[in-house]
Amino acid sequence: MAFAVIVVFMVVEVVGGLISGSLALLADATHMLTDALALGLAASAQFIARRPADSRLHFGYRRAQVLAAFVNGVLLAVLLLWIIFEAVRRFMEPVEVQSGLMLWVAVAGFIANAIAFFILHRPQERDLNMRGALLHVIGDLLGSAAAIIAALVISATGWFAIDPLLSIAVAFLIGVSALRLVRETGHILLEGAPADIDREELKKALIAAAPQIKDVHSIQISQITPEHPRLTLHARITDAQDAASALAAAKAFLEERYDIHYSTVQIEIGEECPDSHAPSESDASFEAHENKTAAGGGFKAHGGAAFAAD
């Protein structure tokens, strides 16, 4: 629905911008074109994300949403750079604008973007794909508002410089959110940990919640999407008879406290970690090693007794 609304009014703004000579309208129309592409990409990603896991993608296709949001953020940043470049050129070579036509087209665009915004806006939405699509629409909404203001100022004062000036202002406002989106999605694609989970705090709370567990280490947290974190950790116990209860307590704690429903917990019996031969945690190569040993699961016999369970 939002895609259809954006496409129709994008055509209206392109025609109106060409006839009136307004950079604000053309910039907004170009932005609406990227919105149409962004919404199409977002819708496709939502559809792909519903596909179940298979032999090639063991965690499923949910990260397609993050990838789509990343692409949308990059496209938006490139578009904003073009708007700034064109605005600077307009400052150097002012272009006369038909303020009357510009005003009516901008009002129509504002209404269209407002409709798309209310279709897409969902309070407390954590889906980065939806946020990326919504960010494009918000950019258009601000762009249309800027075009309305520019048209009124030009009509009242004849000051044509207001058109590129407001375009630059909108570009900077949206640019901040676009960069934030790219940074957040890039962090997830690089297997970054959730910002709201502190490893030391998790370690202390888990030991307090499960008396059988004497030590927790090698905690690795990443995200498939913001709604689907995944975790691996090693938990040390002293008595092998406590293994099952320690594992159950750890899994329950992670689900209740951090809403982590997918975790791999390696229970270790004794003082020595079976992976103690691995590089220290300060070594960057430790991350790759841990992803192989902790996430892989299975029984490990060297250096002490341990088992891992999903």
C-alpha positions as YAML, in Angstrom:
chain: A
units: angstrom
residues:
- id: 1
  name: MET
  ca: [0.00, 0.00, 0.00]
- id: 2
  name: ALA
  ca: [2.77, 2.44, 0.90]
- id: 3
  name: PHE
  ca: [4.63, 1.48, -2.28]
- id: 4
  name: ALA
  ca: [1.62, 2.31, -4.47]
- id: 5
  name: VAL
  ca: [1.08, 5.68, -2.78]
- id: 6
  name: ILE
  ca: [4.74, 6.66, -3.16]
- id: 7
  name: VAL
  ca: [4.95, 5.68, -6.85]
- id: 8
  name: VAL
  ca: [1.86, 7.67, -7.85]
- id: 9
  name: PHE
  ca: [2.96, 10.87, -6.17]
- id: 10
  name: MET
  ca: [6.55, 10.43, -7.27]
- id: 11
  name: VAL
  ca: [5.35, 10.82, -10.87]
- id: 12
  name: VAL
  ca: [3.34, 13.90, -9.88]
- id: 13
  name: GLU
  ca: [6.38, 15.52, -8.23]
- id: 14
  name: VAL
  ca: [8.70, 14.77, -11.15]
- id: 15
  name: VAL
  ca: [6.33, 16.47, -13.59]
- id: 16
  name: GLY
  ca: [5.71, 19.36, -11.20]
- id: 17
  name: GLY
  ca: [9.40, 19.82, -10.47]
- id: 18
  name: LEU
  ca: [10.37, 19.90, -14.14]
- id: 19
  name: ILE
  ca: [7.66, 22.41, -15.02]
- id: 20
  name: SER
  ca: [8.22, 24.68, -12.00]
- id: 21
  name: GLY
  ca: [12.02, 24.39, -11.98]
- id: 22
  name: SER
  ca: [12.07, 23.61, -8.24]
- id: 23
  name: LEU
  ca: [15.08, 21.73, -6.92]
- id: 24
  name: ALA
  ca: [13.20, 20.98, -3.70]
- id: 25
  name: LEU
  ca: [10.49, 19.19, -5.69]
- id: 26
  name: LEU
  ca: [12.96, 17.35, -7.91]
- id: 27
  name: ALA
  ca: [15.05, 16.36, -4.90]
- id: 28
  name: ASP
  ca: [11.93, 15.14, -3.13]
- id: 29
  name: ALA
  ca: [10.78, 13.28, -6.26]
- id: 30
  name: THR
  ca: [14.19, 11.62, -6.60]
- id: 31
  name: HIS
  ca: [13.99, 10.70, -2.95]
- id: 32
  name: MET
  ca: [10.54, 9.22, -3.57]
- id: 33
  name: LEU
  ca: [12.04, 7.12, -6.37]
- id: 34
  name: THR
  ca: [14.53, 5.67, -3.91]
- id: 35
  name: ASP
  ca: [11.63, 5.21, -1.50]
- id: 36
  name: ALA
  ca: [9.80, 3.14, -4.09]
- id: 37
  name: LEU
  ca: [12.92, 1.02, -4.57]
- id: 38
  name: ALA
  ca: [13.44, 0.86, -0.80]
- id: 39
  name: LEU
  ca: [9.86, -0.21, -0.12]
- id: 40
  name: GLY
  ca: [10.08, -2.81, -2.87]
- id: 41
  name: LEU
  ca: [13.32, -4.10, -1.39]
- id: 42
  name: ALA
  ca: [11.87, -4.08, 2.12]
- id: 43
  name: ALA
  ca: [8.76, -5.97, 1.05]
- id: 44
  name: SER
  ca: [10.87, -8.56, -0.77]
- id: 45
  name: ALA
  ca: [13.10, -8.98, 2.29]
- id: 46
  name: GLN
  ca: [10.06, -9.48, 4.54]
- id: 47
  name: PHE
  ca: [8.86, -12.21, 2.20]
- id: 48
  name: ILE
  ca: [12.27, -13.91, 1.94]
- id: 49
  name: ALA
  ca: [12.73, -13.76, 5.73]
- id: 50
  name: ARG
  ca: [9.71, -16.05, 6.19]
- id: 51
  name: ARG
  ca: [11.47, -18.92, 4.44]
- id: 52
  name: PRO
  ca: [12.50, -21.69, 6.84]
- id: 53
  name: ALA
  ca: [16.08, -22.74, 7.52]
- id: 54
  name: ASP
  ca: [17.61, -25.23, 5.09]
- id: 55
  name: SER
  ca: [20.85, -27.13, 4.54]
- id: 56
  name: ARG
  ca: [22.60, -24.01, 3.25]
- id: 57
  name: LEU
  ca: [21.36, -21.39, 5.72]
- id: 58
  name: HIS
  ca: [21.04, -23.05, 9.11]
- id: 59
  name: PHE
  ca: [19.64, -19.94, 10.80]
- id: 60
  name: GLY
  ca: [17.11, -19.28, 8.05]
- id: 61
  name: TYR
  ca: [16.68, -16.15, 5.94]
- id: 62
  name: ARG
  ca: [15.77, -13.64, 8.64]
- id: 63
  name: ARG
  ca: [18.96, -11.66, 8.14]
- id: 64
  name: ALA
  ca: [17.72, -10.70, 4.66]
- id: 65
  name: GLN
  ca: [15.84, -7.94, 6.50]
- id: 66
  name: VAL
  ca: [19.07, -6.58, 7.99]
- id: 67
  name: LEU
  ca: [20.81, -6.72, 4.62]
- id: 68
  name: ALA
  ca: [17.92, -4.85, 2.97]
- id: 69
  name: ALA
  ca: [18.05, -2.19, 5.68]
- id: 70
  name: PHE
  ca: [21.81, -1.80, 5.18]
- id: 71
  name: VAL
  ca: [21.37, -1.34, 1.42]
- id: 72
  name: ASN
  ca: [18.58, 1.16, 1.99]
- id: 73
  name: GLY
  ca: [20.77, 3.15, 4.36]
- id: 74
  name: VAL
  ca: [23.62, 3.28, 1.84]
- id: 75
  name: LEU
  ca: [21.29, 4.31, -0.99]
- id: 76
  name: LEU
  ca: [19.82, 7.04, 1.18]
- id: 77
  name: ALA
  ca: [23.29, 8.38, 2.05]
- id: 78
  name: VAL
  ca: [24.26, 8.51, -1.63]
- id: 79
  name: LEU
  ca: [21.03, 10.32, -2.50]
- id: 80
  name: LEU
  ca: [21.60, 12.92, 0.19]
- id: 81
  name: LEU
  ca: [25.10, 13.63, -1.13]
- id: 82
  name: TRP
  ca: [23.60, 14.28, -4.58]
- id: 83
  name: ILE
  ca: [21.03, 16.68, -3.13]
- id: 84
  name: ILE
  ca: [23.77, 18.64, -1.33]
- id: 85
  name: PHE
  ca: [25.87, 18.79, -4.51]
- id: 86
  name: GLU
  ca: [22.92, 20.03, -6.57]
- id: 87
  name: ALA
  ca: [21.96, 22.57, -3.91]
- id: 88
  name: VAL
  ca: [25.46, 24.06, -3.91]
- id: 89
  name: ARG
  ca: [25.28, 24.34, -7.68]
- id: 90
  name: ARG
  ca: [21.94, 26.15, -7.39]
- id: 91
  name: PHE
  ca: [23.48, 28.61, -4.94]
- id: 92
  name: MET
  ca: [26.15, 29.45, -7.50]
- id: 93
  name: GLU
  ca: [23.70, 29.55, -10.42]
- id: 94
  name: PRO
  ca: [20.23, 30.53, -9.11]
- id: 95
  name: VAL
  ca: [17.26, 29.13, -11.02]
- id: 96
  name: GLU
  ca: [13.84, 30.80, -11.15]
- id: 97
  name: VAL
  ca: [11.10, 28.72, -9.55]
- id: 98
  name: GLN
  ca: [7.34, 28.77, -10.22]
- id: 99
  name: SER
  ca: [6.24, 28.98, -6.60]
- id: 100
  name: GLY
  ca: [2.51, 28.45, -7.23]
- id: 101
  name: LEU
  ca: [2.87, 25.10, -8.96]
- id: 102
  name: MET
  ca: [5.64, 24.12, -6.57]
- id: 103
  name: LEU
  ca: [3.36, 24.74, -3.58]
- id: 104
  name: TRP
  ca: [0.46, 22.62, -4.81]
- id: 105
  name: VAL
  ca: [2.66, 19.72, -5.85]
- id: 106
  name: ALA
  ca: [4.52, 19.87, -2.53]
- id: 107
  name: VAL
  ca: [1.21, 19.79, -0.61]
- id: 108
  name: ALA
  ca: [0.12, 16.73, -2.60]
- id: 109
  name: GLY
  ca: [3.46, 15.07, -1.91]
- id: 110
  name: PHE
  ca: [3.19, 15.85, 1.79]
- id: 111
  name: ILE
  ca: [-0.25, 14.20, 1.94]
- id: 112
  name: ALA
  ca: [1.05, 11.14, 0.10]
- id: 113
  name: ASN
  ca: [4.03, 10.79, 2.39]
- id: 114
  name: ALA
  ca: [1.86, 11.27, 5.47]
- id: 115
  name: ILE
  ca: [-0.38, 8.41, 4.28]
- id: 116
  name: ALA
  ca: [2.64, 6.16, 3.68]
- id: 117
  name: PHE
  ca: [4.05, 7.11, 7.08]
- id: 118
  name: PHE
  ca: [0.89, 6.10, 8.95]
- id: 119
  name: ILE
  ca: [0.76, 2.84, 6.99]
- id: 120
  name: LEU
  ca: [4.31, 1.92, 7.98]
- id: 121
  name: HIS
  ca: [4.63, 3.48, 11.43]
- id: 122
  name: ARG
  ca: [4.48, 0.97, 14.28]
- id: 123
  name: PRO
  ca: [5.40, 2.04, 17.82]
- id: 124
  name: GLN
  ca: [8.25, 0.06, 19.43]
- id: 125
  name: GLU
  ca: [9.19, -1.46, 16.06]
- id: 126
  name: ARG
  ca: [12.62, -3.14, 16.25]
- id: 127
  name: ASP
  ca: [12.66, -4.56, 12.72]
- id: 128
  name: LEU
  ca: [15.56, -2.78, 11.01]
- id: 129
  name: ASN
  ca: [14.08, -3.49, 7.60]
- id: 130
  name: MET
  ca: [10.88, -1.65, 8.48]
- id: 131
  name: ARG
  ca: [12.89, 1.15, 10.08]
- id: 132
  name: GLY
  ca: [14.90, 1.54, 6.89]
- id: 133
  name: ALA
  ca: [11.77, 1.79, 4.77]
- id: 134
  name: LEU
  ca: [10.16, 4.19, 7.24]
- id: 135
  name: LEU
  ca: [13.27, 6.36, 7.25]
- id: 136
  name: HIS
  ca: [12.95, 6.90, 3.52]
- id: 137
  name: VAL
  ca: [9.32, 7.94, 3.95]
- id: 138
  name: ILE
  ca: [10.20, 10.30, 6.81]
- id: 139
  name: GLY
  ca: [12.83, 11.88, 4.58]
- id: 140
  name: ASP
  ca: [10.19, 12.48, 1.92]
- id: 141
  name: LEU
  ca: [7.79, 13.86, 4.49]
- id: 142
  name: LEU
  ca: [10.40, 16.41, 5.60]
- id: 143
  name: GLY
  ca: [11.32, 17.10, 1.99]
- id: 144
  name: SER
  ca: [7.73, 17.90, 1.10]
- id: 145
  name: ALA
  ca: [7.42, 20.15, 4.15]
- id: 146
  name: ALA
  ca: [10.61, 21.95, 3.08]
- id: 147
  name: ALA
  ca: [9.23, 22.40, -0.43]
- id: 148
  name: ILE
  ca: [6.02, 23.91, 0.97]
- id: 149
  name: ILE
  ca: [7.98, 26.38, 3.10]
- id: 150
  name: ALA
  ca: [10.26, 27.24, 0.18]
- id: 151
  name: ALA
  ca: [7.29, 27.87, -2.12]
- id: 152
  name: LEU
  ca: [5.65, 30.20, 0.41]
- id: 153
  name: VAL
  ca: [8.89, 32.13, 0.99]
- id: 154
  name: ILE
  ca: [9.56, 32.49, -2.75]
- id: 155
  name: SER
  ca: [5.99, 33.62, -3.38]
- id: 156
  name: ALA
  ca: [6.21, 36.25, -0.61]
- id: 157
  name: THR
  ca: [9.79, 37.51, -1.04]
- id: 158
  name: GLY
  ca: [11.17, 36.21, -4.33]
- id: 159
  name: TRP
  ca: [14.19, 34.75, -2.48]
- id: 160
  name: PHE
  ca: [15.02, 31.71, -4.61]
- id: 161
  name: ALA
  ca: [17.97, 30.68, -2.43]
- id: 162
  name: ILE
  ca: [15.55, 29.30, 0.16]
- id: 163
  name: ASP
  ca: [14.89, 26.31, -2.14]
- id: 164
  name: PRO
  ca: [18.43, 24.80, -2.10]
- id: 165
  name: LEU
  ca: [18.97, 26.00, 1.47]
- id: 166
  name: LEU
  ca: [16.06, 23.97, 2.82]
- id: 167
  name: SER
  ca: [17.10, 21.01, 0.67]
- id: 168
  name: ILE
  ca: [20.49, 20.97, 2.40]
- id: 169
  name: ALA
  ca: [18.83, 21.23, 5.81]
- id: 170
  name: VAL
  ca: [16.62, 18.22, 5.10]
- id: 171
  name: ALA
  ca: [19.61, 16.27, 3.74]
- id: 172
  name: PHE
  ca: [21.53, 16.79, 6.99]
- id: 173
  name: LEU
  ca: [18.54, 15.83, 9.14]
- id: 174
  name: ILE
  ca: [17.98, 12.58, 7.28]
- id: 175
  name: GLY
  ca: [21.70, 11.94, 6.90]
- id: 176
  name: VAL
  ca: [22.13, 11.51, 10.65]
- id: 177
  name: SER
  ca: [19.47, 8.79, 10.77]
- id: 178
  name: ALA
  ca: [20.79, 7.15, 7.60]
- id: 179
  name: LEU
  ca: [24.30, 6.86, 9.03]
- id: 180
  name: ARG
  ca: [22.89, 5.48, 12.27]
- id: 181
  name: LEU
  ca: [20.97, 2.83, 10.31]
- id: 182
  name: VAL
  ca: [24.06, 1.86, 8.30]
- id: 183
  name: ARG
  ca: [26.16, 1.65, 11.47]
- id: 184
  name: GLU
  ca: [23.59, -0.48, 13.31]
- id: 185
  name: THR
  ca: [22.97, -2.89, 10.43]
- id: 186
  name: GLY
  ca: [26.70, -3.12, 9.68]
- id: 187
  name: HIS
  ca: [27.29, -4.01, 13.35]
- id: 188
  name: ILE
  ca: [24.83, -6.91, 13.07]
- id: 189
  name: LEU
  ca: [26.27, -8.13, 9.75]
- id: 190
  name: LEU
  ca: [29.72, -8.16, 11.42]
- id: 191
  name: GLU
  ca: [28.32, -10.43, 14.17]
- id: 192
  name: GLY
  ca: [28.31, -7.59, 16.70]
- id: 193
  name: ALA
  ca: [26.84, -8.11, 20.16]
- id: 194
  name: PRO
  ca: [23.60, -6.38, 21.25]
- id: 195
  name: ALA
  ca: [24.32, -3.01, 22.84]
- id: 196
  name: ASP
  ca: [21.93, -3.69, 25.73]
- id: 197
  name: ILE
  ca: [23.70, -6.83, 27.00]
- id: 198
  name: ASP
  ca: [26.80, -6.48, 29.18]
- id: 199
  name: ARG
  ca: [28.87, -9.66, 29.35]
- id: 200
  name: GLU
  ca: [30.20, -9.07, 32.86]
- id: 201
  name: GLU
  ca: [26.74, -8.35, 34.20]
- id: 202
  name: LEU
  ca: [25.37, -11.46, 32.47]
- id: 203
  name: LYS
  ca: [28.17, -13.56, 33.97]
- id: 204
  name: LYS
  ca: [27.55, -12.39, 37.53]
- id: 205
  name: ALA
  ca: [23.77, -12.71, 37.24]
- id: 206
  name: LEU
  ca: [23.98, -16.23, 35.80]
- id: 207
  name: ILE
  ca: [26.26, -17.45, 38.61]
- id: 208
  name: ALA
  ca: [23.86, -15.93, 41.14]
- id: 209
  name: ALA
  ca: [20.83, -17.54, 39.47]
- id: 210
  name: ALA
  ca: [22.40, -21.01, 39.15]
- id: 211
  name: PRO
  ca: [24.30, -22.06, 42.32]
- id: 212
  name: GLN
  ca: [25.60, -25.19, 40.55]
- id: 213
  name: ILE
  ca: [27.65, -22.97, 38.21]
- id: 214
  name: LYS
  ca: [30.93, -21.80, 39.72]
- id: 215
  name: ASP
  ca: [32.33, -19.86, 36.77]
- id: 216
  name: VAL
  ca: [31.22, -18.55, 33.39]
- id: 217
  name: HIS
  ca: [33.58, -17.60, 30.57]
- id: 218
  name: SER
  ca: [33.99, -17.52, 26.78]
- id: 219
  name: ILE
  ca: [30.71, -15.63, 26.37]
- id: 220
  name: GLN
  ca: [30.01, -14.88, 22.72]
- id: 221
  name: ILE
  ca: [26.86, -12.96, 21.73]
- id: 222
  name: SER
  ca: [25.70, -11.98, 18.24]
- id: 223
  name: GLN
  ca: [22.45, -11.19, 16.46]
- id: 224
  name: ILE
  ca: [20.66, -12.72, 13.52]
- id: 225
  name: THR
  ca: [18.33, -9.72, 13.76]
- id: 226
  name: PRO
  ca: [17.74, -7.40, 16.75]
- id: 227
  name: GLU
  ca: [14.82, -9.64, 17.74]
- id: 228
  name: HIS
  ca: [16.87, -12.85, 17.49]
- id: 229
  name: PRO
  ca: [20.10, -12.76, 19.53]
- id: 230
  name: ARG
  ca: [22.19, -15.90, 19.83]
- id: 231
  name: LEU
  ca: [24.75, -16.81, 22.49]
- id: 232
  name: THR
  ca: [27.42, -19.34, 23.33]
- id: 233
  name: LEU
  ca: [29.18, -19.67, 26.70]
- id: 234
  name: HIS
  ca: [31.18, -22.05, 28.89]
- id: 235
  name: ALA
  ca: [29.86, -22.80, 32.39]
- id: 236
  name: ARG
  ca: [32.07, -24.61, 34.96]
- id: 237
  name: ILE
  ca: [30.66, -26.93, 37.63]
- id: 238
  name: THR
  ca: [32.42, -29.09, 40.22]
- id: 239
  name: ASP
  ca: [30.12, -32.13, 40.32]
- id: 240
  name: ALA
  ca: [29.14, -34.03, 37.17]
- id: 241
  name: GLN
  ca: [25.76, -34.84, 38.73]
- id: 242
  name: ASP
  ca: [24.87, -31.13, 38.54]
- id: 243
  name: ALA
  ca: [25.38, -30.94, 34.77]
- id: 244
  name: ALA
  ca: [21.75, -31.38, 33.72]
- id: 245
  name: SER
  ca: [20.36, -29.00, 36.32]
- id: 246
  name: ALA
  ca: [23.07, -26.41, 35.62]
- id: 247
  name: LEU
  ca: [22.29, -26.53, 31.91]
- id: 248
  name: ALA
  ca: [18.55, -26.21, 32.51]
- id: 249
  name: ALA
  ca: [19.08, -23.30, 34.91]
- id: 250
  name: ALA
  ca: [21.37, -21.49, 32.46]
- id: 251
  name: LYS
  ca: [18.95, -21.88, 29.56]
- id: 252
  name: ALA
  ca: [16.00, -20.73, 31.65]
- id: 253
  name: PHE
  ca: [17.96, -17.72, 32.92]
- id: 254
  name: LEU
  ca: [18.95, -16.62, 29.41]
- id: 255
  name: GLU
  ca: [15.36, -16.86, 28.18]
- id: 256
  name: GLU
  ca: [13.76, -15.10, 31.14]
- id: 257
  name: ARG
  ca: [16.37, -12.39, 31.77]
- id: 258
  name: TYR
  ca: [17.61, -11.62, 28.25]
- id: 259
  name: ASP
  ca: [14.95, -13.13, 25.97]
- id: 260
  name: ILE
  ca: [17.62, -15.30, 24.32]
- id: 261
  name: HIS
  ca: [15.87, -18.39, 22.99]
- id: 262
  name: TYR
  ca: [18.79, -19.79, 21.02]
- id: 263
  name: SER
  ca: [21.92, -20.53, 23.04]
- id: 264
  name: THR
  ca: [24.73, -23.07, 23.15]
- id: 265
  name: VAL
  ca: [25.98, -23.77, 26.68]
- id: 266
  name: GLN
  ca: [29.12, -25.84, 27.17]
- id: 267
  name: ILE
  ca: [29.17, -27.41, 30.65]
- id: 268
  name: GLU
  ca: [32.69, -28.02, 31.95]
- id: 269
  name: ILE
  ca: [33.56, -30.29, 34.87]
- id: 270
  name: GLY
  ca: [36.71, -29.49, 36.80]
- id: 271
  name: GLU
  ca: [39.06, -26.55, 36.95]
- id: 272
  name: GLU
  ca: [40.46, -26.58, 33.44]
- id: 273
  name: CYS
  ca: [38.59, -25.49, 30.31]
- id: 274
  name: PRO
  ca: [38.97, -28.01, 27.45]
- id: 275
  name: ASP
  ca: [39.72, -25.04, 25.22]
- id: 276
  name: SER
  ca: [42.47, -23.65, 27.46]
- id: 277
  name: HIS
  ca: [45.01, -24.26, 24.68]
- id: 278
  name: ALA
  ca: [43.25, -21.61, 22.60]
- id: 279
  name: PRO
  ca: [44.64, -18.04, 22.35]
- id: 280
  name: SER
  ca: [43.67, -15.57, 25.06]
- id: 281
  name: GLU
  ca: [40.46, -13.56, 24.78]
- id: 282
  name: SER
  ca: [42.48, -10.45, 24.01]
- id: 283
  name: ASP
  ca: [43.72, -12.11, 20.84]
- id: 284
  name: ALA
  ca: [41.51, -11.30, 17.85]
- id: 285
  name: SER
  ca: [41.89, -14.85, 16.53]
- id: 286
  name: PHE
  ca: [40.17, -16.10, 19.69]
- id: 287
  name: GLU
  ca: [36.83, -15.04, 18.29]
- id: 288
  name: ALA
  ca: [37.11, -17.31, 15.26]
- id: 289
  name: HIS
  ca: [38.35, -20.20, 17.39]
- id: 290
  name: GLU
  ca: [35.49, -19.84, 19.84]
- id: 291
  name: ASN
  ca: [32.92, -19.80, 17.06]
- id: 292
  name: LYS
  ca: [34.25, -23.21, 16.00]
- id: 293
  name: THR
  ca: [34.60, -24.83, 19.41]
- id: 294
  name: ALA
  ca: [31.74, -23.39, 21.46]
- id: 295
  name: ALA
  ca: [29.08, -23.25, 18.76]
- id: 296
  name: GLY
  ca: [29.99, -26.62, 17.32]
- id: 297
  name: GLY
  ca: [29.01, -28.51, 20.46]
- id: 298
  name: GLY
  ca: [29.89, -32.15, 20.96]
- id: 299
  name: PHE
  ca: [31.89, -33.95, 23.61]
- id: 300
  name: LYS
  ca: [35.46, -32.76, 24.26]
- id: 301
  name: ALA
  ca: [37.82, -35.11, 26.10]
- id: 302
  name: HIS
  ca: [41.10, -33.20, 26.24]
- id: 303
  name: GLY
  ca: [42.01, -31.03, 29.23]
- id: 304
  name: GLY
  ca: [38.92, -31.95, 31.26]
- id: 305
  name: ALA
  ca: [35.37, -33.21, 30.83]
- id: 306
  name: ALA
  ca: [32.80, -31.05, 29.09]
- id: 307
  name: PHE
  ca: [29.69, -31.20, 26.98]
- id: 308
  name: ALA
  ca: [27.72, -28.63, 25.05]
- id: 309
  name: ALA
  ca: [24.02, -28.48, 24.37]
- id: 310
  name: ASP
  ca: [21.76, -26.25, 22.31]
...
